Amino acid sequence: MDKKEKKSTPIICPALSALVVYMKSVSFHSFTHSKEHYRFYELSSFSEAKAKRLIKEAGNEFVQHNAWQLSRVYPSGLRTDSSNYNPLEFWNVGCQMVAMNVQTAGLEMDIYDGLFRQNGGCGYVLKPDFLRDTQSSFHPERPISPFKTKMLLVQVISGQQLPKVDETKERAIVDPLVRVEIFGIRPDTSWQETNYVENNGFNPHWGQTLCFRVLVPELALLRFVVQDYNWTSRNDFVGQYTLPWTCMQQGYRHIHLLSKDGTSLHPASIFVYICIREDLEVDES
């Protein structure tokens, strides 16, 4: 007697199923091909090498492509040490999903966490309007108007209760300096630093002003790094804090430092004065 095989019916939880958003993954051939054959709900994936090549060869087309279709960038398989790339390079052309090796702390993850800090770490940040325009003329390598150049003045005043780098040494008092870094489009990426203060991690005073010229502030992030000066080798990391330009508030501010893995170093902080001005050279021209 033959037994009829019963078809297995998958058990689906309606509440969980309603949370799922389906997107169709499609292969990328060219920007023209995507525009002619693909839909807004379809997603193309790019290796970091391919994405970098497209940025260099067709940066503006990549921006326009990402204004109507989703793109995902993933780290190279050659990163066997789980190292990271700088996600800003891909955010600057509007790529929506930039995968990271989140288990590896460092500069790249500081930038990643810094961007999403502006929205409570929820994982979503609205792109600037020129990255949402399908007719955008923006090219990250060759930015032009209507972007308004800004001048950023950062007066690094003092520090408070900076931790020892090596807790095993009784007299390992830090010789702190502050390095201020700008990350954004390539012409905007720069850094400056103060002099170091010898043997004072409790209340070091710098009183130095650093000046930066930023072409596209909407895409810029500011990173404050405190280092322990070492004249024999590379300076040691003490703490950092990274935030988007759009979140900066002018005036006197306390910046509370984070460790390498992003945890708080409370009560360690630095005291600064921030001023943002229009670039007079651009206005006069």
Coordinates of C-alpha atoms in Angstrom, one line a residue:
M1 CA 0.0 0.0 0.0
D2 CA 1.5 3.3 -1.1
K3 CA 1.5 6.1 1.3
K4 CA 0.9 9.5 0.0
E5 CA 3.7 11.9 0.7
K6 CA 2.6 14.9 2.7
K7 CA 3.9 18.2 1.5
S8 CA 5.8 20.0 4.3
T9 CA 4.3 23.3 5.1
P10 CA 6.7 25.9 6.4
I11 CA 5.7 27.5 9.7
I12 CA 5.6 31.2 9.4
C13 CA 5.1 33.7 12.2
P14 CA 3.1 36.6 10.7
A15 CA 4.5 39.1 13.1
L16 CA 8.1 38.3 12.2
S17 CA 7.3 37.9 8.5
A18 CA 5.8 41.5 8.4
L19 CA 9.2 42.9 9.5
V20 CA 11.0 41.4 6.6
V21 CA 11.7 43.7 3.6
Y22 CA 12.5 41.7 0.5
M23 CA 15.0 43.1 -2.0
K24 CA 16.2 41.5 -5.2
S25 CA 19.9 41.1 -5.7
V26 CA 21.1 41.8 -9.2
S27 CA 24.4 41.7 -11.0
F28 CA 26.0 45.0 -11.9
H29 CA 27.1 45.4 -15.6
S30 CA 27.2 49.1 -16.2
F31 CA 25.4 52.2 -15.0
T32 CA 23.6 52.4 -18.4
H33 CA 22.5 48.8 -18.1
S34 CA 21.2 49.3 -14.6
K35 CA 19.2 52.4 -15.6
E36 CA 17.6 50.6 -18.5
H37 CA 16.9 47.2 -16.9
Y38 CA 16.8 47.5 -13.1
R39 CA 14.2 48.8 -10.6
F40 CA 14.6 50.8 -7.4
Y41 CA 14.0 47.8 -5.2
E42 CA 16.9 45.9 -6.7
L43 CA 20.4 45.8 -5.1
S44 CA 23.8 45.5 -6.6
S45 CA 26.9 44.5 -4.7
F46 CA 30.5 45.7 -5.3
S47 CA 33.8 44.6 -4.0
E48 CA 35.9 47.4 -2.5
A49 CA 38.3 47.2 -5.5
K50 CA 35.5 47.5 -8.0
A51 CA 33.8 50.3 -6.1
K52 CA 37.0 52.3 -5.9
R53 CA 37.6 51.8 -9.6
L54 CA 34.1 53.1 -10.4
I55 CA 34.6 56.1 -8.2
K56 CA 37.8 57.0 -10.0
E57 CA 36.5 56.4 -13.5
A58 CA 32.9 57.5 -13.2
G59 CA 32.3 59.2 -9.8
N60 CA 29.4 61.3 -10.9
E61 CA 27.6 58.4 -12.6
F62 CA 28.0 56.4 -9.4
V63 CA 26.4 59.3 -7.4
Q64 CA 23.5 59.4 -9.8
H65 CA 23.1 55.6 -9.7
N66 CA 23.0 55.6 -5.9
A67 CA 20.3 58.3 -6.0
W68 CA 17.7 55.7 -7.2
Q69 CA 19.2 52.3 -6.6
L70 CA 20.8 50.6 -3.6
S71 CA 24.5 49.6 -3.6
R72 CA 26.3 47.4 -1.1
V73 CA 30.1 47.4 -0.8
Y74 CA 32.0 44.7 1.0
P75 CA 35.6 44.3 2.1
S76 CA 38.1 42.4 0.0
G77 CA 38.6 38.7 0.6
L78 CA 42.3 39.5 0.9
R79 CA 41.7 41.2 4.2
T80 CA 42.5 38.0 6.1
D81 CA 43.4 40.0 9.2
S82 CA 39.8 41.5 9.2
S83 CA 41.2 44.9 8.6
N84 CA 38.9 47.7 7.4
Y85 CA 38.8 50.3 4.6
N86 CA 37.7 53.9 5.1
P87 CA 33.9 53.8 4.6
L88 CA 33.8 57.5 3.8
E89 CA 35.2 56.9 0.3
F90 CA 32.0 55.0 -0.5
W91 CA 29.6 57.1 1.4
N92 CA 30.8 60.1 -0.6
V93 CA 29.3 58.7 -3.7
G94 CA 26.1 57.7 -1.9
C95 CA 26.5 54.0 -1.3
Q96 CA 23.9 53.0 1.2
M97 CA 25.3 49.7 2.6
V98 CA 29.0 49.7 3.4
A99 CA 30.0 46.5 5.2
M100 CA 32.7 46.6 7.9
N101 CA 34.7 44.1 9.9
V102 CA 33.1 45.5 13.2
Q103 CA 35.3 43.2 15.3
T104 CA 38.4 45.2 14.4
A105 CA 38.7 48.5 16.3
G106 CA 40.6 51.5 14.9
L107 CA 40.4 54.6 12.8
E108 CA 37.9 53.2 10.3
M109 CA 35.5 52.0 12.9
D110 CA 35.8 55.4 14.7
I111 CA 34.6 57.0 11.5
Y112 CA 31.8 54.5 11.0
D113 CA 30.6 54.9 14.6
G114 CA 31.0 58.7 14.4
L115 CA 28.7 59.0 11.4
F116 CA 25.8 57.0 12.9
R117 CA 26.3 58.7 16.3
Q118 CA 24.2 61.6 15.0
N119 CA 21.1 59.4 14.8
G120 CA 21.4 57.6 18.1
G121 CA 23.3 54.7 16.5
C122 CA 20.2 53.4 14.8
G123 CA 22.0 52.6 11.5
Y124 CA 20.2 55.1 9.3
V125 CA 21.3 58.6 8.3
L126 CA 19.8 60.6 5.5
K127 CA 22.2 61.5 2.7
P128 CA 22.7 65.2 1.7
D129 CA 20.4 66.4 -1.0
F130 CA 23.1 66.5 -3.7
L131 CA 23.5 62.7 -3.2
R132 CA 19.8 62.1 -3.6
D133 CA 19.4 63.9 -6.9
T134 CA 19.4 61.7 -10.0
Q135 CA 20.6 64.7 -12.0
S136 CA 23.4 65.6 -9.5
S137 CA 26.6 67.0 -10.9
F138 CA 28.6 66.2 -7.8
H139 CA 31.9 64.3 -8.2
P140 CA 33.8 63.5 -4.9
E141 CA 37.1 64.0 -6.6
R142 CA 36.2 67.3 -8.3
P143 CA 33.6 69.1 -6.2
I144 CA 32.2 72.3 -7.6
S145 CA 29.6 74.9 -6.6
P146 CA 26.9 75.2 -5.1
F147 CA 28.9 73.8 -2.2
K148 CA 29.9 76.5 0.3
T149 CA 33.4 76.4 1.6
K150 CA 33.7 76.8 5.4
M151 CA 36.6 77.8 7.6
L152 CA 36.8 75.8 10.9
L153 CA 38.8 77.2 13.8
V154 CA 39.4 74.8 16.7
Q155 CA 41.1 76.3 19.8
V156 CA 42.4 73.4 21.9
I157 CA 42.4 74.8 25.4
S158 CA 43.0 72.1 28.0
G159 CA 42.6 68.5 29.1
Q160 CA 41.1 66.9 32.1
Q161 CA 42.1 63.6 33.9
L162 CA 43.7 61.9 30.9
P163 CA 44.5 58.2 31.7
K164 CA 47.9 56.6 31.7
V165 CA 48.7 54.6 28.6
D166 CA 50.6 51.9 30.6
E167 CA 49.0 51.3 33.9
T168 CA 51.7 48.8 34.9
K169 CA 54.2 51.6 35.3
E170 CA 53.9 53.7 38.4
R171 CA 55.4 56.8 36.9
A172 CA 53.9 56.4 33.4
I173 CA 52.6 60.0 33.3
V174 CA 51.5 61.0 29.8
D175 CA 53.0 63.8 27.7
P176 CA 49.7 64.6 25.9
L177 CA 49.1 66.3 22.6
V178 CA 45.8 66.8 20.7
R179 CA 45.5 65.8 17.0
V180 CA 42.5 67.2 15.1
E181 CA 41.7 65.3 11.9
I182 CA 39.2 66.1 9.2
F183 CA 37.8 63.3 7.0
G184 CA 35.7 63.9 4.0
I185 CA 36.3 64.2 0.3
R186 CA 40.0 63.8 -0.7
P187 CA 40.8 67.6 -0.8
D188 CA 39.2 68.1 2.6
T189 CA 41.1 65.3 4.4
S190 CA 43.8 66.8 6.6
W191 CA 45.1 67.0 10.2
Q192 CA 46.9 69.3 12.6
E193 CA 48.2 68.8 16.1
T194 CA 49.2 70.8 19.1
N195 CA 52.5 70.7 20.9
Y196 CA 52.8 68.2 23.7
V197 CA 52.7 69.0 27.4
E198 CA 55.3 67.2 29.5
N199 CA 54.3 65.0 32.4
N200 CA 50.8 66.2 32.9
G201 CA 47.7 64.1 32.3
F202 CA 45.6 65.7 35.1
N203 CA 45.1 69.2 33.7
P204 CA 47.4 69.9 30.6
H205 CA 47.0 73.3 28.9
W206 CA 47.7 73.9 25.2
G207 CA 45.9 77.1 24.2
Q208 CA 46.6 76.5 20.5
T209 CA 44.3 77.3 17.6
L210 CA 44.1 75.0 14.5
C211 CA 42.5 76.2 11.3
F212 CA 40.9 74.1 8.5
R213 CA 39.4 74.9 5.1
V214 CA 36.6 72.5 4.2
L215 CA 35.1 72.5 0.7
V216 CA 32.2 70.1 1.3
P217 CA 31.3 70.3 5.0
E218 CA 28.1 68.1 4.5
L219 CA 30.4 65.1 4.0
A220 CA 33.0 65.9 6.6
L221 CA 33.7 64.3 10.0
L222 CA 35.9 65.7 12.7
R223 CA 38.1 63.4 14.9
F224 CA 39.8 64.5 18.1
V225 CA 42.6 62.3 19.1
V226 CA 44.7 62.6 22.3
Q227 CA 48.1 61.0 22.0
D228 CA 51.0 60.4 24.4
Y229 CA 54.1 61.9 22.8
N230 CA 57.0 59.5 22.4
W231 CA 60.2 60.9 20.9
T232 CA 61.7 57.4 20.4
S233 CA 58.9 55.8 18.5
R234 CA 55.3 56.3 17.4
N235 CA 53.0 58.3 19.7
D236 CA 50.7 56.2 21.9
F237 CA 46.9 56.4 21.6
V238 CA 45.1 57.8 24.7
G239 CA 41.6 58.5 23.5
Q240 CA 39.4 59.9 20.7
Y241 CA 36.0 61.2 19.8
T242 CA 34.6 61.4 16.2
L243 CA 31.5 63.3 15.1
P244 CA 30.0 64.6 11.8
W245 CA 30.4 68.2 10.8
T246 CA 26.6 68.6 10.9
C247 CA 26.6 67.8 14.6
M248 CA 29.2 70.3 15.7
Q249 CA 28.1 73.1 17.9
Q250 CA 30.0 76.3 18.1
G251 CA 31.4 77.8 21.3
Y252 CA 33.1 76.3 24.3
R253 CA 32.7 72.5 24.5
H254 CA 33.9 69.6 26.6
I255 CA 34.7 66.5 24.4
H256 CA 34.5 63.3 26.4
L257 CA 37.0 60.7 25.1
L258 CA 36.4 57.1 24.1
S259 CA 38.8 54.2 24.1
K260 CA 40.0 52.2 21.1
D261 CA 37.0 50.0 21.2
G262 CA 34.5 52.9 21.7
T263 CA 33.9 52.6 25.4
S264 CA 33.8 55.7 27.6
L265 CA 37.0 56.9 29.3
H266 CA 35.0 59.1 31.8
P267 CA 36.0 61.5 33.2
A268 CA 38.8 62.0 30.6
S269 CA 38.0 65.0 28.3
I270 CA 39.4 67.9 26.5
F271 CA 38.1 71.5 26.5
V272 CA 37.9 73.3 23.2
Y273 CA 36.4 76.4 21.5
I274 CA 34.9 75.9 18.0
C275 CA 34.1 78.6 15.5
I276 CA 32.8 78.0 11.9
R277 CA 33.0 80.9 9.4
E278 CA 32.3 81.4 5.7
D279 CA 35.4 81.3 3.5
L280 CA 36.0 84.9 2.6
E281 CA 38.3 84.0 -0.3
V282 CA 35.4 82.2 -2.0
D283 CA 33.0 85.1 -1.4
E284 CA 35.4 87.7 -2.7
S285 CA 36.0 85.7 -5.9

